[in-house]
Short mmCIF file of C-alpha atoms in Angstrom, two decimals:
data_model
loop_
_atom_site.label_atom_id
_atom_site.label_comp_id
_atom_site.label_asym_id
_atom_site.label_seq_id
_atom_site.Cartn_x
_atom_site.Cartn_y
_atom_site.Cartn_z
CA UNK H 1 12.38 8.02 -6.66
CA UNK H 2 14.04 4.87 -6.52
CA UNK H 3 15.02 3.21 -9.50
CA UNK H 4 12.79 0.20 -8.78
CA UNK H 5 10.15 2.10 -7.73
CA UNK H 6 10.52 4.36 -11.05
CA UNK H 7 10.64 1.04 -13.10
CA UNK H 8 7.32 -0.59 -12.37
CA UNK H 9 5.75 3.46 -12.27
CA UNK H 10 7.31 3.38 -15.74
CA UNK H 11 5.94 0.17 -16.89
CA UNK H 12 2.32 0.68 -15.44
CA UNK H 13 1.86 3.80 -17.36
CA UNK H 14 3.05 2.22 -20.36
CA UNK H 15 0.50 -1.11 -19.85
CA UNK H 16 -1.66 1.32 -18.72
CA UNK H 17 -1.60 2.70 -22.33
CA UNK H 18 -1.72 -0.54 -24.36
CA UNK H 19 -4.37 -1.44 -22.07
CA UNK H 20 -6.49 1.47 -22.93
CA UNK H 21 -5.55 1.24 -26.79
CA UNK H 22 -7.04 -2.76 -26.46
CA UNK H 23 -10.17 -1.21 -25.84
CA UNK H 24 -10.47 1.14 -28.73
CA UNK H 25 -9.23 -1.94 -30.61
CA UNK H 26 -11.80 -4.10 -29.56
CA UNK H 27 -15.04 -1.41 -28.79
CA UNK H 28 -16.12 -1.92 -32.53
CA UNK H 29 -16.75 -5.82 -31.59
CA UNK H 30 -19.35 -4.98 -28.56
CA UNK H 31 -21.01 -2.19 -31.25
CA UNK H 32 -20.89 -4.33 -33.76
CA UNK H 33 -24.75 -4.91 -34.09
CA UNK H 34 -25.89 -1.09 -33.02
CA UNK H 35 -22.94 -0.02 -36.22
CA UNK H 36 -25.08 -2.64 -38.51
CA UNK H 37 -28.26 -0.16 -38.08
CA UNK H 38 -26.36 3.10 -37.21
CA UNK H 39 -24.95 2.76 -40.85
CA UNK H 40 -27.23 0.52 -42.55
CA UNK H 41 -24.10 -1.99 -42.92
CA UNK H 42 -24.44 -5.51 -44.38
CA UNK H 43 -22.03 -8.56 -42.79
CA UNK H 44 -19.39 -8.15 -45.16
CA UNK H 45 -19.74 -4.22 -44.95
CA UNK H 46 -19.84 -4.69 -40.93
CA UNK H 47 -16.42 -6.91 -41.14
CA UNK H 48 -14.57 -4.29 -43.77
CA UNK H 49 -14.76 -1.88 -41.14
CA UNK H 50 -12.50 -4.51 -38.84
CA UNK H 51 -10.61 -5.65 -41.72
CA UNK H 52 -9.33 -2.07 -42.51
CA UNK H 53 -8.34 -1.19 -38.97
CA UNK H 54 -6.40 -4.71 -38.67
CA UNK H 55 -4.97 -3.96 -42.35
CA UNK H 56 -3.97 -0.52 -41.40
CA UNK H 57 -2.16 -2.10 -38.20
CA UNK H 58 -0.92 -4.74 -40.29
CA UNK H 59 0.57 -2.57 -42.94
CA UNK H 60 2.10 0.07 -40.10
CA UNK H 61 4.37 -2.60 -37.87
CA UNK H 62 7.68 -2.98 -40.26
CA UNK H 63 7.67 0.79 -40.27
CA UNK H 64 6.84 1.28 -36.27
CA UNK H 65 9.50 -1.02 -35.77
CA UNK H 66 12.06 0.95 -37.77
CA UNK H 67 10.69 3.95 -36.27
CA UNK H 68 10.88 2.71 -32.85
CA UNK H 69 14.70 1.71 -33.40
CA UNK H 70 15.37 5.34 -34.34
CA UNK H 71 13.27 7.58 -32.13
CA UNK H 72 12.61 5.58 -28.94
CA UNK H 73 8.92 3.89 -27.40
CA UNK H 74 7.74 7.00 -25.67
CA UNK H 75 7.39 9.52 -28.63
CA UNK H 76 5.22 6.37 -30.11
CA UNK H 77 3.36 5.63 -26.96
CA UNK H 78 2.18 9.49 -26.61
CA UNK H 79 1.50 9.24 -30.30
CA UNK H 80 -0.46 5.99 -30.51
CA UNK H 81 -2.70 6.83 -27.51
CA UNK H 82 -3.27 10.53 -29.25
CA UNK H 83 -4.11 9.39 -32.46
CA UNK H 84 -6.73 6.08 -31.04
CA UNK H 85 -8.40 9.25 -28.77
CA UNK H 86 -9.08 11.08 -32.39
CA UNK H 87 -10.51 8.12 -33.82
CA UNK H 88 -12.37 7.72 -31.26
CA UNK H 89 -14.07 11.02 -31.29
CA UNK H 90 -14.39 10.51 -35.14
CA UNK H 91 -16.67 7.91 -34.48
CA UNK H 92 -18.22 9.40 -32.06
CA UNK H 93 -19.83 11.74 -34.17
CA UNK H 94 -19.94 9.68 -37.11
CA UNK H 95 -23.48 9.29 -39.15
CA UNK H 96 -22.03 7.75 -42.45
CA UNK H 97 -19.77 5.12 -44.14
CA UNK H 98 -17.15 7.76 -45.25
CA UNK H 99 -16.84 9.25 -41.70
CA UNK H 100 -16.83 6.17 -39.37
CA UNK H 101 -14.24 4.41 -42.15
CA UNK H 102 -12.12 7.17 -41.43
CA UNK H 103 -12.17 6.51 -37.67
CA UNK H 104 -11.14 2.97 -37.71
CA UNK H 105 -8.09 3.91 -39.50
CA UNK H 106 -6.92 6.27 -36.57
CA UNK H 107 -7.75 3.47 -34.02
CA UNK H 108 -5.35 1.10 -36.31
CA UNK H 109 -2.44 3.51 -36.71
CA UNK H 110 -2.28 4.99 -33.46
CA UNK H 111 -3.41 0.94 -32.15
CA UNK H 112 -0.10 -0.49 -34.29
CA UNK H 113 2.42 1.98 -32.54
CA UNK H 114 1.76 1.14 -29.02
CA UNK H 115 1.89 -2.38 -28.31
CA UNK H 116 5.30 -3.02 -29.72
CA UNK H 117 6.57 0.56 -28.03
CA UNK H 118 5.64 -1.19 -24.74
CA UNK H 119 7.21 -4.38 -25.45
CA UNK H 120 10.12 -1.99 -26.17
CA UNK H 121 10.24 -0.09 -22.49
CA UNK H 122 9.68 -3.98 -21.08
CA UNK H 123 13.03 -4.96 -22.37
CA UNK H 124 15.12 -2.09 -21.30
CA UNK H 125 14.02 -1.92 -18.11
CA UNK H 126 13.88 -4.94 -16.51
CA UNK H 127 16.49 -7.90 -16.34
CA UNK H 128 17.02 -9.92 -19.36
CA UNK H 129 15.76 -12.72 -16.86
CA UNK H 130 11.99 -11.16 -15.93
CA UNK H 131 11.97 -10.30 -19.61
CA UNK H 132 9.82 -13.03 -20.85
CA UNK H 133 7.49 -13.26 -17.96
CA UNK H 134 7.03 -8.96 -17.90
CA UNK H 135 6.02 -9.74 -21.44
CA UNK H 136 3.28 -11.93 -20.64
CA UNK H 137 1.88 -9.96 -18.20
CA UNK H 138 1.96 -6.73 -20.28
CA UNK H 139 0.45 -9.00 -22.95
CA UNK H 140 -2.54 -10.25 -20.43
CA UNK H 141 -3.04 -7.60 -18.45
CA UNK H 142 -3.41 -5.24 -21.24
CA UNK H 143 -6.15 -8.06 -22.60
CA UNK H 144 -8.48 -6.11 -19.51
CA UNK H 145 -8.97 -3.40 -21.92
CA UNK H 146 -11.58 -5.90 -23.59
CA UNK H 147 -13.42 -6.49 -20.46
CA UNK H 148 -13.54 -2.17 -20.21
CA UNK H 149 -15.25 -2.62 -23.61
CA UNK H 150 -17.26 -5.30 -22.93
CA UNK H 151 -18.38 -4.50 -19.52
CA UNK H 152 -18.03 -0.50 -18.90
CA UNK H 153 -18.58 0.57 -22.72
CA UNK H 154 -20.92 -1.41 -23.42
CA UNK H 155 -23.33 -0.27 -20.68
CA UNK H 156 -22.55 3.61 -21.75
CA UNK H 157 -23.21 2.23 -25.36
CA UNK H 158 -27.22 0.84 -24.58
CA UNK H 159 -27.66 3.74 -22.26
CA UNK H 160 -26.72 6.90 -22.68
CA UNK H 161 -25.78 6.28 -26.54
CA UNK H 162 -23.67 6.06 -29.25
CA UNK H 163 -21.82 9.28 -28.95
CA UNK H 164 -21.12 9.40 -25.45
CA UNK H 165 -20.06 6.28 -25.65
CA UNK H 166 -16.99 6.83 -27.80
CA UNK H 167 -16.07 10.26 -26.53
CA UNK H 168 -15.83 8.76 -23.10
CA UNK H 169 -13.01 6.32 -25.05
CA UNK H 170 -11.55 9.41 -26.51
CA UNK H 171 -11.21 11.17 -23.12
CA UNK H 172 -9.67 8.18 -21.77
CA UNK H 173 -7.33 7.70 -24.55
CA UNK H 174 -5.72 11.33 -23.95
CA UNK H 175 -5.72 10.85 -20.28
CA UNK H 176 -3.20 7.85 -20.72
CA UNK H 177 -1.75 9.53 -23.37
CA UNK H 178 -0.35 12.64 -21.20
CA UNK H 179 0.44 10.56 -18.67
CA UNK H 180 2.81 8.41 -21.08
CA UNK H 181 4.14 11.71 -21.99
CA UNK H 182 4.61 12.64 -18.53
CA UNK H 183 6.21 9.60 -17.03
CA UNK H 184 7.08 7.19 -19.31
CA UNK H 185 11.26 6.91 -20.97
CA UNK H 186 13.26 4.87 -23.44
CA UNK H 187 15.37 3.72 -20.61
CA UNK H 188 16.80 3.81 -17.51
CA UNK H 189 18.82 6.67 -16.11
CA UNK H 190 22.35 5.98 -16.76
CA UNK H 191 21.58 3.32 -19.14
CA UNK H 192 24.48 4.00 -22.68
CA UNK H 193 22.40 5.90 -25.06
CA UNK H 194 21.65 3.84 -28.02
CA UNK H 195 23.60 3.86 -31.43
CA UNK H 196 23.00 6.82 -33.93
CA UNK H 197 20.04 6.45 -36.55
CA UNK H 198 20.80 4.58 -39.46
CA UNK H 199 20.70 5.33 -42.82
CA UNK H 200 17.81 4.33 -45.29
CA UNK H 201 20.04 1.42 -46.73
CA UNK H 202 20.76 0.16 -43.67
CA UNK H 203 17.84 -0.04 -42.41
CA UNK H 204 16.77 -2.22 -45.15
CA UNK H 205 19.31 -4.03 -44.75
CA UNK H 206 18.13 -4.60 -41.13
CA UNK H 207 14.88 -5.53 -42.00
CA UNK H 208 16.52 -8.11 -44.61
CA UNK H 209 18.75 -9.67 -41.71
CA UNK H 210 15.78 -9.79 -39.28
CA UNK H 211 14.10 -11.68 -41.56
CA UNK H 212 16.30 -14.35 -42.99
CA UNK H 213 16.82 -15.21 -38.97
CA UNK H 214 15.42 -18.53 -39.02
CA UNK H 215 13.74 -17.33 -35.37
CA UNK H 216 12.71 -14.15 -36.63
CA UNK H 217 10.45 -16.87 -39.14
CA UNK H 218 9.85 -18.82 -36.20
CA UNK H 219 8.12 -15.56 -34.21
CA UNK H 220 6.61 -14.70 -37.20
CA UNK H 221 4.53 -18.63 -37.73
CA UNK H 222 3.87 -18.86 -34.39
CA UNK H 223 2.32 -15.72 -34.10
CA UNK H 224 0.28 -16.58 -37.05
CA UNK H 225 -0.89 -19.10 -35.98
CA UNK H 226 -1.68 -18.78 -32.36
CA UNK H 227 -3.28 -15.53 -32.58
CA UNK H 228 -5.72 -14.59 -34.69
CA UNK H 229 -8.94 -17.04 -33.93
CA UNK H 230 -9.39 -15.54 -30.49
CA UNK H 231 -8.86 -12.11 -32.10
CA UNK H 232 -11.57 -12.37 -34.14
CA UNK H 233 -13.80 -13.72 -31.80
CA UNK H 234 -13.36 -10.95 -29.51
CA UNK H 235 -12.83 -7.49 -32.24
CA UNK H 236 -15.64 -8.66 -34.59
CA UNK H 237 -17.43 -11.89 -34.67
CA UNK H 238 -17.50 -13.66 -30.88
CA UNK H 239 -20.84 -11.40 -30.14
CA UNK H 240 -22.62 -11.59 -33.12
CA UNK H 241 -22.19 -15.22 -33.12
CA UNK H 242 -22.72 -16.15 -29.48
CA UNK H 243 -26.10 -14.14 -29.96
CA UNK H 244 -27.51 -15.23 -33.37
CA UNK H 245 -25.67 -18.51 -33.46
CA UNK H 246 -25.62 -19.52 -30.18
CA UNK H 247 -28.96 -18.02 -28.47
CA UNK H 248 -26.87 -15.78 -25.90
CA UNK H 249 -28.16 -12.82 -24.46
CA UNK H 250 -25.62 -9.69 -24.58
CA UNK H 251 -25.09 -9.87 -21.39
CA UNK H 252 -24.36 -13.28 -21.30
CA UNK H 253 -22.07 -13.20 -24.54
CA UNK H 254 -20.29 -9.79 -22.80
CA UNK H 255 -19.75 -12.41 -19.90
CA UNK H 256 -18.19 -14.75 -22.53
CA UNK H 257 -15.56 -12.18 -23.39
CA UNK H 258 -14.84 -10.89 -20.31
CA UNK H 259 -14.03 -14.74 -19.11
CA UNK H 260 -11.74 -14.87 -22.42
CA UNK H 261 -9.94 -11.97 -21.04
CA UNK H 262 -9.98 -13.80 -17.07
CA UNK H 263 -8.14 -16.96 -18.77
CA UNK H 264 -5.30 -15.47 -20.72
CA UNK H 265 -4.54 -13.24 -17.18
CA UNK H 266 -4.25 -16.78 -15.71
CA UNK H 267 -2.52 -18.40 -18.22
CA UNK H 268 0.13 -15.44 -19.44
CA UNK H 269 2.12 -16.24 -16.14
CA UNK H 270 2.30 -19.66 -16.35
CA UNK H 271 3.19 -19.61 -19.81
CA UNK H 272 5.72 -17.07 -19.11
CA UNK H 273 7.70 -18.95 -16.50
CA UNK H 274 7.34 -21.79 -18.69
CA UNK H 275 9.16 -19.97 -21.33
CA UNK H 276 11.94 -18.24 -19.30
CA UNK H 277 12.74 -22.07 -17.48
CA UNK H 278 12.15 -23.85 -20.93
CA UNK H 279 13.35 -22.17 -24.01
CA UNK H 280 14.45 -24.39 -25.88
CA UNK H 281 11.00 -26.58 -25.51
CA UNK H 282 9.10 -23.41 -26.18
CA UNK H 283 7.99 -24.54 -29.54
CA UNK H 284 5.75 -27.41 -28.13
CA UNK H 285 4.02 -24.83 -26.06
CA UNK H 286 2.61 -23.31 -29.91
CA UNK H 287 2.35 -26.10 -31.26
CA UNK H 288 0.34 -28.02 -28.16
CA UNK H 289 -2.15 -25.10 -28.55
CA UNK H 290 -2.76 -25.08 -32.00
CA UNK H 291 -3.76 -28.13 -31.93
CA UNK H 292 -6.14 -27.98 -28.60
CA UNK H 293 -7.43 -24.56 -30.57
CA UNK H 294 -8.13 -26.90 -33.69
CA UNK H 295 -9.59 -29.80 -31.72
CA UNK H 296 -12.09 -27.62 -29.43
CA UNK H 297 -12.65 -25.85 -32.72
CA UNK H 298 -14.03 -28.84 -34.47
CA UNK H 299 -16.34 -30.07 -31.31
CA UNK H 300 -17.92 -27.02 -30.97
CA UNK H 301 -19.00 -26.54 -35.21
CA UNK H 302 -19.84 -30.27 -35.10
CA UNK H 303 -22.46 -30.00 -32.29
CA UNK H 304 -25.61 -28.61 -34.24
CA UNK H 305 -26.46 -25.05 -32.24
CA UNK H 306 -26.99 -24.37 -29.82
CA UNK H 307 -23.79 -25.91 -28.43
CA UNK H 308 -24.00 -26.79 -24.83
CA UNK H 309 -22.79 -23.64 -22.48
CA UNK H 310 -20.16 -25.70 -21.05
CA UNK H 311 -18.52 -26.60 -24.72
CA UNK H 312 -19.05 -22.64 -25.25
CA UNK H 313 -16.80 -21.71 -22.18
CA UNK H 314 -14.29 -24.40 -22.88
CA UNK H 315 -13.68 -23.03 -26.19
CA UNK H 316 -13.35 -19.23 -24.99
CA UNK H 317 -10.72 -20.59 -22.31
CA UNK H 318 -9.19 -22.20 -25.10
CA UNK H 319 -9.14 -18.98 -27.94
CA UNK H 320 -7.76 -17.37 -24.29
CA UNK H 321 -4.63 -19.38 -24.62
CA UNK H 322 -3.70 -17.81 -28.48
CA UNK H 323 -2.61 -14.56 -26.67
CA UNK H 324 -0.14 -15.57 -24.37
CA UNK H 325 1.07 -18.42 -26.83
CA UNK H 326 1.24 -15.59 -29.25
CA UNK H 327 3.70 -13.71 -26.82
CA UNK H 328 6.24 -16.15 -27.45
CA UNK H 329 7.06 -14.99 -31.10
CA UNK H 330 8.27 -11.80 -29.39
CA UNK H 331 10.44 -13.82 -27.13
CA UNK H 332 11.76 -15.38 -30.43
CA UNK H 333 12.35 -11.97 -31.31
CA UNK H 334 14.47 -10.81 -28.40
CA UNK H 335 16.64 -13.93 -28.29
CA UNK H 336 17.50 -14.55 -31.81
CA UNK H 337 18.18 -11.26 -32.82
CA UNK H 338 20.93 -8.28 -31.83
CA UNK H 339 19.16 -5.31 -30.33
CA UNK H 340 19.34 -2.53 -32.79
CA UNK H 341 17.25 -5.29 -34.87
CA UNK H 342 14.64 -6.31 -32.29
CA UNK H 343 12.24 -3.71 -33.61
CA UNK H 344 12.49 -4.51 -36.88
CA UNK H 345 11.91 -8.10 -35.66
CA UNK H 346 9.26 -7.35 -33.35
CA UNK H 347 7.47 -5.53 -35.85
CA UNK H 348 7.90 -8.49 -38.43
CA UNK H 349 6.14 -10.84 -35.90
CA UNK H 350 3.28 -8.70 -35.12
CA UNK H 351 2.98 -8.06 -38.50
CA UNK H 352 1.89 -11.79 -38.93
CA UNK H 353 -1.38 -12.44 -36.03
CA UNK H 354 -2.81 -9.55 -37.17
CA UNK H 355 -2.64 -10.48 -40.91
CA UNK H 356 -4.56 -13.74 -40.07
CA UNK H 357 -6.77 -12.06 -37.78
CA UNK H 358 -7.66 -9.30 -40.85
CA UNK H 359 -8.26 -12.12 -43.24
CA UNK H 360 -10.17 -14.21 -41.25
CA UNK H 361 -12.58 -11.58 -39.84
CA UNK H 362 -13.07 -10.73 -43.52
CA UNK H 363 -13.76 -13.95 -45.11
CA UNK H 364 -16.12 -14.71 -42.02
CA UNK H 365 -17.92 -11.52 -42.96
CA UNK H 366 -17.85 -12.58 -46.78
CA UNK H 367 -19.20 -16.46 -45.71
CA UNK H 368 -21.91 -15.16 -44.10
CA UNK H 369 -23.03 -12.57 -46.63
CA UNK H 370 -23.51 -15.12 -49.67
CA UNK H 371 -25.64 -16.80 -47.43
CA UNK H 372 -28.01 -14.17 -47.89
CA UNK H 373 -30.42 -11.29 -46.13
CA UNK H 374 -30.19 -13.29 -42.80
CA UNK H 375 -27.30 -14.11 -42.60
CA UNK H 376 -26.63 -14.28 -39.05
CA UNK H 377 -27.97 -17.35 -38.54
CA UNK H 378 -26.47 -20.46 -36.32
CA UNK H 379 -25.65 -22.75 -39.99
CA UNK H 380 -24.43 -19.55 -41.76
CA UNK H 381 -21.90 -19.40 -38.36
CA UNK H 382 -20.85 -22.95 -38.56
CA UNK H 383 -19.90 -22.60 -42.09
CA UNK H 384 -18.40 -19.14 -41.70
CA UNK H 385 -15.87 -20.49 -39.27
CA UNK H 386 -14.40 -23.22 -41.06
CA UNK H 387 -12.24 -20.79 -42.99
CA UNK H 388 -9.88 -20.79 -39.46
CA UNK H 389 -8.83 -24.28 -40.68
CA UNK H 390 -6.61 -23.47 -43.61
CA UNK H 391 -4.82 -20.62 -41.37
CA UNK H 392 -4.03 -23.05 -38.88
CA UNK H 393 -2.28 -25.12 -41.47
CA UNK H 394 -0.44 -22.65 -42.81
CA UNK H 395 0.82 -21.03 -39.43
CA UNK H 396 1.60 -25.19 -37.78
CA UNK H 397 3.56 -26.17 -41.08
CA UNK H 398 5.24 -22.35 -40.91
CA UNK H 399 6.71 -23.55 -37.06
CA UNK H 400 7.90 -26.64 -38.25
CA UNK H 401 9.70 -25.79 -41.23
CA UNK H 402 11.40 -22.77 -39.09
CA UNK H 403 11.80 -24.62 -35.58
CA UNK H 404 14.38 -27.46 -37.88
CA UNK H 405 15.87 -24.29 -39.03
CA UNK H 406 16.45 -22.88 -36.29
CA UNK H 407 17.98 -25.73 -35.03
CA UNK H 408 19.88 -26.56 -37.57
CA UNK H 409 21.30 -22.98 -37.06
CA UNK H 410 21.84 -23.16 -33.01
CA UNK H 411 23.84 -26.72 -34.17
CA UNK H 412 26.64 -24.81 -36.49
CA UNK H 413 26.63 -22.54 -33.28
CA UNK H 414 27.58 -25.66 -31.19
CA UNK H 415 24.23 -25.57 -29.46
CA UNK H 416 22.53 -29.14 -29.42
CA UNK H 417 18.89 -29.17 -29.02
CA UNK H 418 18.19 -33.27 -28.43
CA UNK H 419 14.88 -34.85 -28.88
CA UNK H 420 12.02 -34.00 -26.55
CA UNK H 421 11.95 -37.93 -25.77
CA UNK H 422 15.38 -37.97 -24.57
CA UNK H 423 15.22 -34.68 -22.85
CA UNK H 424 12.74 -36.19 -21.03
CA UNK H 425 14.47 -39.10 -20.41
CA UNK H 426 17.42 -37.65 -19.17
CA UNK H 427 15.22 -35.76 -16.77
CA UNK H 428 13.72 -38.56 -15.20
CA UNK H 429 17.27 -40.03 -14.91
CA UNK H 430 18.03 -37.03 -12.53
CA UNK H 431 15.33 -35.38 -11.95
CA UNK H 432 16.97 -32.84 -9.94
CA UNK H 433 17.83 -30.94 -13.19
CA UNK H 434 15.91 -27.67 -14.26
CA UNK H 435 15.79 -26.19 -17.30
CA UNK H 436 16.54 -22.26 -16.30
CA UNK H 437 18.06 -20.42 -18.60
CA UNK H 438 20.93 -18.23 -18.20
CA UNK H 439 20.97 -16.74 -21.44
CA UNK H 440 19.13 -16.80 -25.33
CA UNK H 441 19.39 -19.95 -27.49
CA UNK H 442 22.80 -19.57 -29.29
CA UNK H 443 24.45 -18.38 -25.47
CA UNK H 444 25.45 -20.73 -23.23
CA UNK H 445 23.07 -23.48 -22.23
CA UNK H 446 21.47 -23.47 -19.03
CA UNK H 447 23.03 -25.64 -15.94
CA UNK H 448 21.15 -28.76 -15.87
CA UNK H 449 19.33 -28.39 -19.53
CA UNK H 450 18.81 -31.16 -21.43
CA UNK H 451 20.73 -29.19 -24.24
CA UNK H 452 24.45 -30.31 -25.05
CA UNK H 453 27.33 -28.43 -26.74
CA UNK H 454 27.95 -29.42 -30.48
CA UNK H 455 31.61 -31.22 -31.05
CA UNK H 456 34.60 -29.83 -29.16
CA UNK H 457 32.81 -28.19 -26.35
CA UNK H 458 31.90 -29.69 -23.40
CA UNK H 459 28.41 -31.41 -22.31
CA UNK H 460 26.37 -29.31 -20.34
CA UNK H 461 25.81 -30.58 -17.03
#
């Protein structure tokens, strides 16, 4: 075969398996009310069993991404989808607490060692160039696997049942999961081996370095703050609420996920390009969403429920923007750091969504408990999801403080990132100029950027 061929075969088994590992991530969110009377669970209960999958993932990426560095993204692939299949099964046969506890933490350790391992076979197989936009579109594509549990799962799930349900997810899981083993490797053929393991103490030391990079911090706040609303409105709390909040049927709140999942496809393209021709503007694409997130946010909790359906689908398009925004941490990662440091990195950043999303989907789940028996009702919602706005704030004053570090950083480099006003400027003076890059911040800037050398180089043209 080829070796372009072999790449995207390579690549497809390996979205393939992050895609199937998104729905045993997010198949507890569509069974979220039949796990409420399967297990007798309160709100709080109902969101612990979310919270400790996210908190297992959490807790698992600084160590995947030191494992990754030293044995490669296909062992972890293999591993990740085998581990999310027994979960699965777990669950499948679960009938108490103890037992179905037991199966979200599978689904968050084998969940945790996947996504990054892809990320990992993205960037030594294709072009530094197609890097950012492959990223994207392993990032969105892989988002389908919450339309197979919204749309496919779900239908098992309120007709044939709980169990076969989840052992259908299980089969799946080790289908992907041979194939991965079958197809999938670290790199190209011919490609230099990679450097010997390191020791312990270097290692640390790694992890140290990756994190005092001011755009390792960067990755890390945007991430933060990008991600984790629409996460929790699709693993835990966007059906519940949609239904008891917001009058939806299930089918018409499945709908409402499934168009989540439609937007980011469109958008983590666009976004993409946007970030491979831009990157040194790539921190007004977080921040711009953010704030849309916030202000679509706000409309929707000040309309008294039901919201109109319209307001509804504008905010899912919106939460549908976090993911691909989120992506762009991991682009942080690849161009601010050396390679035998990008999984530490990588796993730093991840690290971060999935922290907010864990504490959000918990403290929802704790709101809405002290408001008593019932409550899942629409004012118990509205409350509940205030507790986004203080994560916001941290993750938008996080981006700040590191974006002027940053480029304080790329300035002692000689890299001179000018004001967005007189970027833009200068492009309307000749706006024949485009900002494609021909290498990371810190490299050379692009021919015809709006970035200039520092003192004693020359001005970029």
């Amino acid at each position: 075969m080829k070796l372009h061929h072999r790449l995207w075969v390579v690549w497809s088994i390996g979205l393939a398996a992050y895609l199937v590992g998104v729905m045993h991530r997010t198949s507890f969110g569509v069974a979220g009310l039949d796990a409420a009377a399967r297990f007798h669970a309160a709100p709080a209960m109902l969101a612990g069993f979310v919270v400790l999958q996210l908190l297992v993932y959490a807790i698992l990426q600084i160590p995947v991404g030191v494992l990754l560095d030293r044995f490669g993204a296909r062992k972890l692939i293999v591993l990740g989808a085998l581990t999310m299949a027994a979960g699965q099964l777990v669950l499948a046969v679960a009938a108490d607490l103890p037992l179905a506890i037991l199966a979200r933490v599978l689904v968050g350790a084998g969940d945790a060692l996947t996504f990054i391992s892809v990320l990992s076979v993205v960037t030594s197989w294709f072009p530094p160039r197609r890097v950012p936009l492959m990223t994207q579109l392993t990032g969105l594509i892989g988002q389908l696997g919450q339309v197979l549990s919204a749309v496919p799962l779900a239908a098992v799930l309120h007709g044939p049942g709980w169990t076969p349900a989840f052992v259908s997810a299980a089969a799946l899981g080790v289908a992907v999961g041979l194939a991965a083993f079958a197809v999938v490797r670290d790199r190209p053929p011919g490609a230099p081996a990679p450097p010997p393991a390191p020791a312990t103490r270097e290692v640390l030391h790694g992890l140290v370095c990756s994190w005092r990079e001011p755009g390792t911090r960067l990755g890390f706040w945007t991430h933060l703050g990008t991600q984790f609303s629409g996460q929790v409105f699709a693993l835990m709390w966007g059906v519940p609420y949609l239904v008891a909040g917001q009058g939806f049927s299930t089918g018409a709140a499945s709908a409402m996920l499934t168009l989540l999942v439609l937007a980011g496809i469109v958008a983590g393209p666009l976004f993409g390009e946007f970030t491979a021709r831009h990157p040194f503007r790539r921190s007004w694409l977080v921040i711009a969403v953010i704030a849309v997130t916030v202000a679509v946010w706000t409309a929707v909790l000040a309309v008294p429920p039901p919201a109109p359906r319209w307001l509804i689908a504008l905010l899912v398009v919106v939460l549908a923007l976090g993911g691909p925004t989120s992506m762009i941490g991991f682009d942080y990662a690849r161009t601010f750091n050396p390679g035998h440091r990008q999984g530490a990195a990588v796993g730093i950043i991840n690290m971060a969504g999935f922290s907010a999303t864990l504490t959000v989907s918990l403290a929802v789940g704790v709101v809405l408990g002290l408001a008593g028996p019932g409550g899942y009702t629409p004012e118990a919602f509205r409350v509940a999801w205030t507790v986004q706005y203080a994560v916001w704030a941290l993750g938008l004053g996080g981006v700040l403080v590191a974006r002027r570090r940053a480029r304080n950083k790329m300035a002692s480099e000689g890299v001179v990132v000018p004001p967005l006003r007189k970027a833009l400027a200068a492009r309307r003076a000749t706006p024949e100029r485009q900002d494609v890059p021909d290498g990371p911040p810190g490299s050379a800037p692009p021919r015809g950027s709006a970035v200039t050398r520092g003192p004693g180089t020359p001005r970029s043209r």
